[in-house]
Coordinates of C-alpha atoms in Angstrom, one line a residue:
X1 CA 128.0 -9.7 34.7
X2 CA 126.7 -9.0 31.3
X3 CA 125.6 -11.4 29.1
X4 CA 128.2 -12.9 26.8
X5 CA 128.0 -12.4 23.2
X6 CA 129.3 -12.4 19.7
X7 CA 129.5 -8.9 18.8
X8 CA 131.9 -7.1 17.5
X9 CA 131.1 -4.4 19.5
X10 CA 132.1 -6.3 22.9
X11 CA 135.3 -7.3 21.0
X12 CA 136.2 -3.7 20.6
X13 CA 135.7 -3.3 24.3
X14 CA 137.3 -6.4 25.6
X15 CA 140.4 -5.8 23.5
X16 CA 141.0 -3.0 26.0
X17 CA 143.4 -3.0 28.9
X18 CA 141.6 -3.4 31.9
X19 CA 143.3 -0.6 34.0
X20 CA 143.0 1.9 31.3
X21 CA 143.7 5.6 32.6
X22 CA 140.4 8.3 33.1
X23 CA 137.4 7.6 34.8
X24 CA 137.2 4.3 36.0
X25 CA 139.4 1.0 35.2
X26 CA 137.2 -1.5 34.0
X27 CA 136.1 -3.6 36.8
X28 CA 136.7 -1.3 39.7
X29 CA 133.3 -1.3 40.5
X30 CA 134.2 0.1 44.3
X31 CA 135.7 3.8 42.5
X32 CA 134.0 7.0 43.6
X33 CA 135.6 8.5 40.6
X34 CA 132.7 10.2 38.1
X35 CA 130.9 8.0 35.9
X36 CA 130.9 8.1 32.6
X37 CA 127.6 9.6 31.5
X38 CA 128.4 12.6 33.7
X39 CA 132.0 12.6 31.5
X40 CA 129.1 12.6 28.6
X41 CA 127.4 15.2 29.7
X42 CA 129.9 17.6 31.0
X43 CA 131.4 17.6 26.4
X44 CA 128.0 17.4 25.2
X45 CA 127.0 21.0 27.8
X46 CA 130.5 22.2 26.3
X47 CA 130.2 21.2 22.7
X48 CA 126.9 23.3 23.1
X49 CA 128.3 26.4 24.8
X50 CA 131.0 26.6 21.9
X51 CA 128.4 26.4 18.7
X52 CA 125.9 28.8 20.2
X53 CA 129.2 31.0 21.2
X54 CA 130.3 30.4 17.2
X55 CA 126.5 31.2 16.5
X56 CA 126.2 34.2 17.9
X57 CA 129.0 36.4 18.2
X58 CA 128.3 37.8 15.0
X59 CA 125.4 39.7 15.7
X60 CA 127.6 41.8 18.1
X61 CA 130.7 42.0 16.2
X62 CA 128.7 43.3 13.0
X63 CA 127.9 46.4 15.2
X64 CA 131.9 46.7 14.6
X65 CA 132.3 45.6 11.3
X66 CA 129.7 48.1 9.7
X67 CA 130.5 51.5 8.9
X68 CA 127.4 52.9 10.0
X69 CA 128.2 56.3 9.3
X70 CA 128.4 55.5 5.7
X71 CA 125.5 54.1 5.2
X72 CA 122.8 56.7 4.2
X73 CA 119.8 57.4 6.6
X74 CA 116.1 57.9 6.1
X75 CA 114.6 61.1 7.2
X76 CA 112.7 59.7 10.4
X77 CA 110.6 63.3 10.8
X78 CA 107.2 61.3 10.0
X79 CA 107.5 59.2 13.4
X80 CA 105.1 60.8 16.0
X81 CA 106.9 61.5 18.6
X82 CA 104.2 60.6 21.0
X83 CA 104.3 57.4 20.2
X84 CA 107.6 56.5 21.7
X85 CA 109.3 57.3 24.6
X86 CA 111.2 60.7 25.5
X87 CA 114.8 60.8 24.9
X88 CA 115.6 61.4 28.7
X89 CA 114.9 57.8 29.6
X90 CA 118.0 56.7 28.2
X91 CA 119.9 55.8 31.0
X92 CA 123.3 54.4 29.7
X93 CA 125.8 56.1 27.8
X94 CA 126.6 54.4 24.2
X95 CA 130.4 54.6 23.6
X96 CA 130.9 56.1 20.5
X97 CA 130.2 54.7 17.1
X98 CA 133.4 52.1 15.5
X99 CA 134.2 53.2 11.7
X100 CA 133.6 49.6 10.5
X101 CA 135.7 48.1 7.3
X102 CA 131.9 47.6 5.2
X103 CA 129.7 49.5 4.7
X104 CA 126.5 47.1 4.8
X105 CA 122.7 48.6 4.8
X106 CA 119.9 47.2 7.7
X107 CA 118.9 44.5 4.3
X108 CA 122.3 43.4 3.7
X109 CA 123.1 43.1 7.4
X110 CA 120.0 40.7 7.6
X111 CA 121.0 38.5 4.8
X112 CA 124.8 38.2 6.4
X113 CA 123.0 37.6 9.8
X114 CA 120.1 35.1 8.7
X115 CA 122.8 33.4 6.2
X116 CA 123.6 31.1 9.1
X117 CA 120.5 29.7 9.5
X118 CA 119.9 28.8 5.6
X119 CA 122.2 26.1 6.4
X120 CA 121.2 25.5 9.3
X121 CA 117.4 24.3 8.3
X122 CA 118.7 21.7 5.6
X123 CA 121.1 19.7 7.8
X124 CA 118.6 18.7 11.0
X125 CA 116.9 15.8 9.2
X126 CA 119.7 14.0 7.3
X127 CA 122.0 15.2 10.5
X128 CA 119.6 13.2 12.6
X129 CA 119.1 9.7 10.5
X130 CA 123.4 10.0 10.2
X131 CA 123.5 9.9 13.8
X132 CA 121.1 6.9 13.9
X133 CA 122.8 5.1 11.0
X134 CA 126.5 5.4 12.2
X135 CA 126.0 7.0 15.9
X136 CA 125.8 10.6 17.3
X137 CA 129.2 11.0 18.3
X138 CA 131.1 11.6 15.0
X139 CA 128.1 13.2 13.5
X140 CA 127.4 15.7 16.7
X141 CA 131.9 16.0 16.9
X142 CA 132.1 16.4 13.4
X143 CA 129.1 19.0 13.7
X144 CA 131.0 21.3 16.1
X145 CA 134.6 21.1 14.5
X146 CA 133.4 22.0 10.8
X147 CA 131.3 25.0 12.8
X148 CA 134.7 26.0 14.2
X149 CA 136.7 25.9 10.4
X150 CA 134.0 27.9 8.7
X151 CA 134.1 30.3 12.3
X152 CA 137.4 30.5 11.7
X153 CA 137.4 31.5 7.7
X154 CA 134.6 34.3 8.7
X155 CA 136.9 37.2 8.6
X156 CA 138.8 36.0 5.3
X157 CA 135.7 35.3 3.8
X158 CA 134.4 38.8 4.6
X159 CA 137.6 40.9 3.5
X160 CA 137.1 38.4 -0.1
X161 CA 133.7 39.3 -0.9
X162 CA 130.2 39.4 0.7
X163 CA 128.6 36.1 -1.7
X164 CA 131.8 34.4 -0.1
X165 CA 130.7 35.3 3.3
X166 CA 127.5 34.6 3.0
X167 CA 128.0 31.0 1.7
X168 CA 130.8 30.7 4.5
X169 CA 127.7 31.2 7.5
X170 CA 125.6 29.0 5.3
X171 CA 128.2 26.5 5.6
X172 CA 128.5 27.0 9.0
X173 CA 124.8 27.1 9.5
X174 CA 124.8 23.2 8.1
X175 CA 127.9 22.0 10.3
X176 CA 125.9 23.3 13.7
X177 CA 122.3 21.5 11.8
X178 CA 123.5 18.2 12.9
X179 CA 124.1 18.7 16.5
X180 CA 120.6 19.1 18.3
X181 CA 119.5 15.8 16.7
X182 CA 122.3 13.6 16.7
X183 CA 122.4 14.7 20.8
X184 CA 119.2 13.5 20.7
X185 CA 120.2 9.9 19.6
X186 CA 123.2 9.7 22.3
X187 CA 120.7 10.6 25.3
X188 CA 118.7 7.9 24.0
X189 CA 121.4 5.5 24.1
X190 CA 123.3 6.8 27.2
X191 CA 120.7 8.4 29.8
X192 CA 117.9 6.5 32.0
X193 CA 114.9 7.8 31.6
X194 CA 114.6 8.5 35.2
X195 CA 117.6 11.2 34.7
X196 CA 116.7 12.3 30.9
X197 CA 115.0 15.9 31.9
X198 CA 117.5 17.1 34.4
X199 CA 120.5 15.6 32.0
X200 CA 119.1 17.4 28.8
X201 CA 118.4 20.2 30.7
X202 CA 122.5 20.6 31.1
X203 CA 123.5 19.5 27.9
X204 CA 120.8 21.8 26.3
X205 CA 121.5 24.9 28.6
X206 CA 125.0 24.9 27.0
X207 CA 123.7 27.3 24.3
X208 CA 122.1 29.7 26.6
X209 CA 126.1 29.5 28.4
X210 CA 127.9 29.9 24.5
X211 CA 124.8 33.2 24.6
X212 CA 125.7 34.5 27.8
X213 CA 129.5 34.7 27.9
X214 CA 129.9 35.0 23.9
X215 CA 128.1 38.7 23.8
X216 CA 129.8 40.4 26.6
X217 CA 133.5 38.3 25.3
X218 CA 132.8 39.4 21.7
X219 CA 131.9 43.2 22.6
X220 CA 135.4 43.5 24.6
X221 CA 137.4 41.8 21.7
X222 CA 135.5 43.9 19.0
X223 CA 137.1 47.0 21.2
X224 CA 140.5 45.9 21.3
X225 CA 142.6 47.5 18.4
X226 CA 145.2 43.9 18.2
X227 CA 144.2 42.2 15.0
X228 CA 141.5 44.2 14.1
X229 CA 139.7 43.8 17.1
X230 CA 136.5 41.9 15.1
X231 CA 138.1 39.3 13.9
X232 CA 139.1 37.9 17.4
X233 CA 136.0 37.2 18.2
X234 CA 136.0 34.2 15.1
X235 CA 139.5 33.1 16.1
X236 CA 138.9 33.1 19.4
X237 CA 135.8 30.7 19.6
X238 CA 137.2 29.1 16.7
X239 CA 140.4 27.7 18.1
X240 CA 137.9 26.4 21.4
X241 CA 135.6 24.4 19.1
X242 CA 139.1 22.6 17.5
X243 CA 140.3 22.3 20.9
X244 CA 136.7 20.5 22.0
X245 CA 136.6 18.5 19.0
X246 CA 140.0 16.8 20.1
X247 CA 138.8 16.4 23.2
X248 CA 135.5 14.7 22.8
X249 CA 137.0 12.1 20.2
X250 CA 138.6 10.8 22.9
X251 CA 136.4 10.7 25.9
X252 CA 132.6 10.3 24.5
X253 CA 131.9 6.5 22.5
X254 CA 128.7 6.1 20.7
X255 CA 126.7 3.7 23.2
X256 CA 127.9 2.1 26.8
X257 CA 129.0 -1.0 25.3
X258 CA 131.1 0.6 22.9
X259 CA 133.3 2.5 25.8
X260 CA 136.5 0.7 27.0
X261 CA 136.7 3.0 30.5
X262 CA 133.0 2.5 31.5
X263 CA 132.5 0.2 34.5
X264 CA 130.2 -2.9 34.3
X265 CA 128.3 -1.9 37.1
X266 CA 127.4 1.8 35.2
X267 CA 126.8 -0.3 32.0
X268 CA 124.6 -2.5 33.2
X269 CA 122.5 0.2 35.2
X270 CA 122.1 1.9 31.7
X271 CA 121.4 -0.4 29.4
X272 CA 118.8 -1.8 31.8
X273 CA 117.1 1.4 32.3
X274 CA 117.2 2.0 28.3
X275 CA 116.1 -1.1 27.2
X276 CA 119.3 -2.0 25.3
X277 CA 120.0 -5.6 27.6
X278 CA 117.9 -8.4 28.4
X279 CA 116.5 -9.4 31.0
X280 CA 119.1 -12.1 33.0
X281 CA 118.8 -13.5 36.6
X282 CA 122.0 -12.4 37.3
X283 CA 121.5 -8.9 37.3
X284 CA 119.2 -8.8 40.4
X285 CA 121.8 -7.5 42.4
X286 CA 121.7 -4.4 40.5
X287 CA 118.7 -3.1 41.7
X288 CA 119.8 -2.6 45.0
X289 CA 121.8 0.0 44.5
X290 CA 120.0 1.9 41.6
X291 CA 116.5 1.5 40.1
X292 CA 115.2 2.3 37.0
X293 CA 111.8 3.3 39.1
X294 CA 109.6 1.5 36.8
X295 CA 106.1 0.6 37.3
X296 CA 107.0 -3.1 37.1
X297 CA 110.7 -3.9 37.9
X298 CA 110.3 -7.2 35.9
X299 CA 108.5 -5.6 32.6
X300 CA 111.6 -4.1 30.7
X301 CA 111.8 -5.4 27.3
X302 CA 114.4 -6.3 25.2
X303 CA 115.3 -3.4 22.6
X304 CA 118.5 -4.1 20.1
X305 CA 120.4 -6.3 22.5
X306 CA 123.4 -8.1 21.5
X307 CA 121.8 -10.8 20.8
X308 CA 118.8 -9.6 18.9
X309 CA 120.9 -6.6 16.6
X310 CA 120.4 -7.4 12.8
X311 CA 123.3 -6.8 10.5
X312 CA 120.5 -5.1 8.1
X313 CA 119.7 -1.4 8.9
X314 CA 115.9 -1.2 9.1
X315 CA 113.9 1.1 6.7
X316 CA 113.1 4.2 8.3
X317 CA 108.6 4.0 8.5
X318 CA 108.6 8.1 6.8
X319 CA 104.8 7.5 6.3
X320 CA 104.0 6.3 9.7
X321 CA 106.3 9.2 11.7
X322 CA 105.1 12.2 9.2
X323 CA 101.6 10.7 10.1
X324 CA 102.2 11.0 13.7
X325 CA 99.8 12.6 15.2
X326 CA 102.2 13.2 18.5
X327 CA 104.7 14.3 16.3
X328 CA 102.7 17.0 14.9
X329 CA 102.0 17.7 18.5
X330 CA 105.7 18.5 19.2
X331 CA 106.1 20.3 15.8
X332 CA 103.4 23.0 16.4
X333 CA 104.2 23.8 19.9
X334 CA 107.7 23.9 19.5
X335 CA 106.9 26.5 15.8
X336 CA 105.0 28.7 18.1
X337 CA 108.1 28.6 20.9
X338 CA 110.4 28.9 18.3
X339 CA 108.5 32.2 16.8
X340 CA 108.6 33.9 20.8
X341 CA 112.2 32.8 20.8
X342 CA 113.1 34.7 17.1
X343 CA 111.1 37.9 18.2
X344 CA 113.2 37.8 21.4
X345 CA 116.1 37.8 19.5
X346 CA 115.7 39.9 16.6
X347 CA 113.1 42.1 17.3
X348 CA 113.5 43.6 21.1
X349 CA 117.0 45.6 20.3
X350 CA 114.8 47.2 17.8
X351 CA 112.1 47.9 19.9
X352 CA 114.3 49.0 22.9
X353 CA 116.1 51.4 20.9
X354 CA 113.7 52.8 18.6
X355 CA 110.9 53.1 21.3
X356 CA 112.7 52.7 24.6
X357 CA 115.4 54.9 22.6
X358 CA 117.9 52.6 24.8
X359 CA 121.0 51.1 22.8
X360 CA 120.5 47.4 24.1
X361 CA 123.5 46.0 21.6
X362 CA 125.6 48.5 23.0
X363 CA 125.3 46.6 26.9
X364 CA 126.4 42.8 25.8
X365 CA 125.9 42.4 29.2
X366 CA 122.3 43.2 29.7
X367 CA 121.2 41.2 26.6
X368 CA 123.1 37.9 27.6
X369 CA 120.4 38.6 31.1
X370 CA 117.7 36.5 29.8
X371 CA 119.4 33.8 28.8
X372 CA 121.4 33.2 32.1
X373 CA 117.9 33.0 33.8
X374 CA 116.4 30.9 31.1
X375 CA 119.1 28.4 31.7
X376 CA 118.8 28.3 35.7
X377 CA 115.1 28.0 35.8
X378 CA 115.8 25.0 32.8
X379 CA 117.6 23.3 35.4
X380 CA 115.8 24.0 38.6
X381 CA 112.6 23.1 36.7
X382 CA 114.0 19.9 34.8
X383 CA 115.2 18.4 38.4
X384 CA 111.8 19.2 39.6
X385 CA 110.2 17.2 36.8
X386 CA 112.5 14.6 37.5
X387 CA 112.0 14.3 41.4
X388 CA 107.8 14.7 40.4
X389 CA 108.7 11.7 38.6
X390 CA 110.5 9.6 40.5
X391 CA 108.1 10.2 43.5
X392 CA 105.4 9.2 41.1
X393 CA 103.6 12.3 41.3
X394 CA 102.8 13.0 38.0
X395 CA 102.9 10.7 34.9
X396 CA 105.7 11.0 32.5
X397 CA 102.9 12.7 29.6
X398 CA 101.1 15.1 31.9
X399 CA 104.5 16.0 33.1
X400 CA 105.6 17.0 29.3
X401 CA 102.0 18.5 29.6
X402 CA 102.6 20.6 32.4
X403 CA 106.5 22.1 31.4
X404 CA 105.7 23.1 28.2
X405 CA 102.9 25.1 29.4
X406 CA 105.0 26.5 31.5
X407 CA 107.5 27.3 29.1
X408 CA 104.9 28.3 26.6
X409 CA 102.6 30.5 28.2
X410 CA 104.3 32.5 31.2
X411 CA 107.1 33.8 28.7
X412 CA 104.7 34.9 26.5
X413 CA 102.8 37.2 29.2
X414 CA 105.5 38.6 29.6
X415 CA 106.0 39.4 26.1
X416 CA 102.9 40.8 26.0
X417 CA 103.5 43.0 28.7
X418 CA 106.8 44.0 27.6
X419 CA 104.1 46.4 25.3
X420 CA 102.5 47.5 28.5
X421 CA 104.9 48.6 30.8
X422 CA 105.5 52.2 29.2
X423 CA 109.1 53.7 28.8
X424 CA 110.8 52.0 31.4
X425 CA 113.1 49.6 30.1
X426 CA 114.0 48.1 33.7
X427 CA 110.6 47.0 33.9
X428 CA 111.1 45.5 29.8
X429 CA 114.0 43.5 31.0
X430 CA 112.3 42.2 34.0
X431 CA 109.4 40.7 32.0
X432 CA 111.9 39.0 29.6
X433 CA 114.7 38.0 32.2
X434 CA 112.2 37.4 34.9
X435 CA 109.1 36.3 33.7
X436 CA 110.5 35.2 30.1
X437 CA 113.2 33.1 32.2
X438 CA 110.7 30.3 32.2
X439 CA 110.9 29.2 28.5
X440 CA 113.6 27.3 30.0
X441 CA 110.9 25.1 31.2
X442 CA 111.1 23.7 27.4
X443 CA 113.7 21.1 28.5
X444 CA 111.7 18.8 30.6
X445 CA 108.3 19.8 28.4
X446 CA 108.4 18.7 24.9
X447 CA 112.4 18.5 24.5
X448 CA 112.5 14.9 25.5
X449 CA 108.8 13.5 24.0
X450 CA 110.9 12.5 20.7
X451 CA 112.7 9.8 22.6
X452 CA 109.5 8.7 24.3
X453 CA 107.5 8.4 20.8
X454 CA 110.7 6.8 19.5
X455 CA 114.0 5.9 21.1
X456 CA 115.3 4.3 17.1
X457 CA 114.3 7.5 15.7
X458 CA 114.5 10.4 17.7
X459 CA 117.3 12.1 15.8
X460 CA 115.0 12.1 12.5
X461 CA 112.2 13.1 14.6
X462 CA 113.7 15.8 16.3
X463 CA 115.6 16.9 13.0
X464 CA 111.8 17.1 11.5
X465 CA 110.5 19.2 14.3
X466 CA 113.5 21.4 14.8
X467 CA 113.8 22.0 11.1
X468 CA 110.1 23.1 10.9
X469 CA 110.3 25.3 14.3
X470 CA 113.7 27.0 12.5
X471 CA 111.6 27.6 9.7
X472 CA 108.8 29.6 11.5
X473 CA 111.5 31.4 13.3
X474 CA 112.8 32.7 9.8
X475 CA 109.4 34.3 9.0
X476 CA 109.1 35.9 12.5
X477 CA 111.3 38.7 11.5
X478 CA 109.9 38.8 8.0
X479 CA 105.9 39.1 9.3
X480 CA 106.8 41.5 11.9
X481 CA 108.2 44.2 9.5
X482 CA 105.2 43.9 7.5
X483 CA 103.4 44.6 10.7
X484 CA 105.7 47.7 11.1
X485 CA 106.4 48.8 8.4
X486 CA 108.1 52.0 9.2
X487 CA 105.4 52.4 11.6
X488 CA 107.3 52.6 14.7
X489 CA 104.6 53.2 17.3
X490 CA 103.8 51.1 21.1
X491 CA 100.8 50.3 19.5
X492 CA 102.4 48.2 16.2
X493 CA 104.4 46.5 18.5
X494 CA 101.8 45.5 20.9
X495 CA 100.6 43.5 17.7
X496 CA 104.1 42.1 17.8
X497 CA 104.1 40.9 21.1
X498 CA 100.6 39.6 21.0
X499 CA 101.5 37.6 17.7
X500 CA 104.3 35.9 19.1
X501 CA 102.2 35.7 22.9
X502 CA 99.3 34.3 20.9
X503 CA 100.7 31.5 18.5
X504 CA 103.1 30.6 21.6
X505 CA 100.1 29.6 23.8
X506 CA 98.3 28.0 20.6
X507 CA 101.1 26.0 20.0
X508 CA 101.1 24.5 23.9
X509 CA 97.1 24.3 23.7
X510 CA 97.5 21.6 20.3
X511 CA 100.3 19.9 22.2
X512 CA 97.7 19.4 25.2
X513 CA 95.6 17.8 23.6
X514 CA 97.4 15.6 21.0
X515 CA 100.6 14.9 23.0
X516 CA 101.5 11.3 23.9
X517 CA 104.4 9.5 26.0
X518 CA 104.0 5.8 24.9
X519 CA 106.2 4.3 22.8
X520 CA 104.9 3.6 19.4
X521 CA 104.2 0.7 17.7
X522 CA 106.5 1.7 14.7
X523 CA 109.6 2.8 16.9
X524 CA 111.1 -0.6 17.2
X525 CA 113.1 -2.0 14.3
X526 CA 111.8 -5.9 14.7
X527 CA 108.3 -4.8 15.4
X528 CA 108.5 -3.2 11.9
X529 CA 110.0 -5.9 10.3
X530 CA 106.8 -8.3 12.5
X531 CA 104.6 -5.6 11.0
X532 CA 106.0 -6.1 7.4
X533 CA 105.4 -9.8 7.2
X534 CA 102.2 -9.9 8.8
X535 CA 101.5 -7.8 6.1
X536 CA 103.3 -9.8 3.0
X537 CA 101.4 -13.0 4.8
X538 CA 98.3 -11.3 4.3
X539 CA 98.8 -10.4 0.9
X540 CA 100.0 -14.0 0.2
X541 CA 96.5 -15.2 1.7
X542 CA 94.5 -12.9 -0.3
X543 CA 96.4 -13.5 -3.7
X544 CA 95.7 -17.5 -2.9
X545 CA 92.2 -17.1 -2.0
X546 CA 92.0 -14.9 -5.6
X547 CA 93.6 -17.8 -7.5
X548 CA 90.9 -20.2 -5.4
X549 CA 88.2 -18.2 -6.8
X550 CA 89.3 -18.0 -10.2
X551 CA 89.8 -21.6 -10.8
X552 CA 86.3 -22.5 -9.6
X553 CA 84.7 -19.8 -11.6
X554 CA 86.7 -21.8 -14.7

């Protein structure tokens, strides 16, 4: 039985017919149907797969769009040959080149691809204080379905004019911003911390799904001559992120007690485990069917419960979080992550053809590899982390501790070695769909410290890291041709890989060190406002004590 209250919020859920249709009727505690964070988790892994689908089909479909045999070539006679690989190696045949409708040079093609993400950088902060404001799921819905218009205007906007195309994938870059952090704010309100890595480990591994089946889906539309065959691929995905949109508006609510569908029983287990209900001699009985497993089953506190929610919204503390030395933690770790991740992706279809002389954008299939592992080992490794956890094994910091290092420095040993394994690119894929698979470690390392630091403000906080690792992952592509330079030789991009393998396990060694998993003392709203008039008290005290002294100096 929850506690009763005033708010309007349990007036919105009240006002609901009791045997309302979906998961379960409210107060059919006995139904084995699925509960309703699973429900939030199946649209949130979906809502994922379709952005990152929307996100990346372009960088196959521009293969098709280009008229590459239009666009003039630089005499390549200066390369030694005996600094790459012989031409024999190639082992797959490259079906033969598509007269695109533009005719687009290697600098315009990176200005149209890295357009996207542009946008993408200036939406993460204000996309996660939205979601904290007025709640995650319109901004993470609204997110997805102004992705899916802007998908869907690509092709007009590309016919139009290039500027319009461009500021169309900027556009789109600022719709997907908002997603990551206002996901962010939902787990915090929905997910026990006791399920957090393994949950965010599904929702999160949507994108490597959108990766895996939007490459090999976009290369077969791209070859089909109905409509163009390129412009599929935007109408395709497009349409599925409307389609989404319509779904999650009606099955995802903001918090548990905002859900008319959700049991009491689920409820209460939640906002026990979260810290969003106090603490009430009724709900004993809850605790023998599912435990929160923490240290002390009587020390949960009381955090924004209906009784204790302020019809103020609290200041955000910008001078205590940017002065988070935790924070900072995340930030670098995740820039030197992010910097392995935009080499990945830019850089090795260069390298592969170029050196390895083997058309890697030409076999969808073989470069949606590493992403497929990277999302199995994410989950195998998150529900690891969780059972460690749960088992009391390791503590919930040296567990971040231990992840990210995973995810940090066995993918980049294997980047590094992708420069040592000579001319055979079976051994190159390997070290990034083998070895590299375990960056999807990430999701029970640092992925879930925000929340930890700061369930009230994890969407800003993961908005500030997320926008600053994005940011480092725009000057990845930017440093390495400087490194280049026309210079295509192993030994150049050995310095590549060693870059990206270096700042990677720099990155993990800071968040060693500085990395925390307590709360801090800034996170909760009413301890701010505590912290405030201690401190107007104090200056009250001083400025009477001044007036003292002044008088009897008179």
């Amino acid at each position: 039985m929850l506690p009763e209250t005033d708010s309007e919020e349990d007036d919105f859920v009240n006002s609901y017919d009791a045997d309302a249709p979906l998961i379960r009727g409210g107060g059919r505690d006995d139904c084995d149907c699925i509960n309703t964070r699973t429900i939030f988790g199946l649209m949130g892994f979906l809502g994922f797969a379709v952005v990152y689908a929307m996100r990346v089909n372009l960088s196959v479909a521009i293969v098709a769009m280009v008229n590459q045999t239009a666009i003039p070539q630089e005499n390549n006679s200066s390369i030694v040959e005996d600094t790459t690989c012989p031409m024999e190696i190639k082992q797959n045949k490259t079906s033969p080149s598509i007269s695109g409708d533009f005719v687009w040079d290697e600098a315009t093609q990176g200005l149209v691809l890295g357009s996207f993400f542009y946008g993408y950088v200036l939406t993460q902060i204000p996309g996660g204080r939205m979601a904290e404001l007025i709640g995650g799921k319109l901004i993470y819905g609204y997110g997805v379905l102004i992705t899916a218009l802007f998908t869907l205007l690509t092709p007009i906007a590309a016919y139009w004019d290039l500027p319009m195309l461009i500021l169309v994938r900027i556009l789109e870059g600022m719709g997907e911003g908002v997603t990551y952090p206002a996901m962010h704010v939902m787990l915090a309100h929905w997910i026990p911390p006791n399920e957090r890595n393994k949950f965010a480990a599904v929702v999160y591994a949507g994108s490597n799904i959108g990766t895996v089946i939007s490459m090999p889906l976009t290369g077969w539309l791209c070859s089909l001559k109905f409509g163009g065959g390129w412009p599929l691929a935007f109408y395709v995905f497009g349409i599925l992120g409307i389609v989404w949109f319509a779904f999650w508006m009606y099955l995802v609510y903001d918090k548990p007690s905002m859900h008319p569908r959700i049991s009491t029983k689920e409820r209460e287990y939640i906002e026990r485990c979260t810290g969003l209900m106090e603490k009430a001699p009724q709900q004993r009985s809850l605790r023998a069917t599912e435990s929160c497993n923490d240290d002390d089953d009587d020390n949960y506190q009381i955090y924004m419960s209906s009784n204790t929610r302020t019809t103020t919204t609290p200041s955000i503390p910008w001078r205590s979080i940017m002065t988070s030395v935790p924070l900072w933690a995340i930030l670098i770790t995740q820039c030197g992550q992010s910097w392995a991740f935009y080499t990945q992706l830019t850089e090795l279809p260069t390298y592969m053809n170029n050196i390895l002389h083997f058309e890697i954008q030409s076999n969808a299939v073989l470069n949606s590899v590493p992403y497929l592992t990277s999302w199995l080992v994410g989950i195998g490794c998150s529900a690891v982390a969780d059972w460690m956890l749960e088992r009391r094994y390791i503590s919930t910091l040296n567990s971040y501790k231990f992840w990210n290092s995973i995810a940090s420095i066995i993918p980049s040993l294997g980047m590094i070695g992708v420069g040592y394994v000579g001319c055979s690119w079976q051994w190159v894929t390997f070290m990034l769909a083998g070895v590299g698979s375990f960056a999807g470690a990430i999701y029970p390392g640092n992925q879930m410290n925000h929340i930890s630091l700061s369930p009230s403000y994890a969407g800003t906080m993961y908005g500030i890291t997320n926008s600053a690792a994005n940011i480092c992952g725009f000057l990845a592509p930017y440093v390495i041709g400087l490194i280049i330079n026309h210079n295509e030789t192993m030994l150049q991009w050995r310095k590549v890989f060693w870059l990206a393998g270096g700042l990677n396990i720099a990155g993990n060694l800071i968040y060693l060190i500085f990395a925390s998993a307590d709360e801090q003392s800034w996170s909760r709203p009413e301890n701010q406002q505590i912290e405030n008039n201690r401190e107007g008290s104090q200056r009250r005290r001083n400025r009477k004590e001044l007036n003292n002294d002044n008088e009897i100096t008179t």
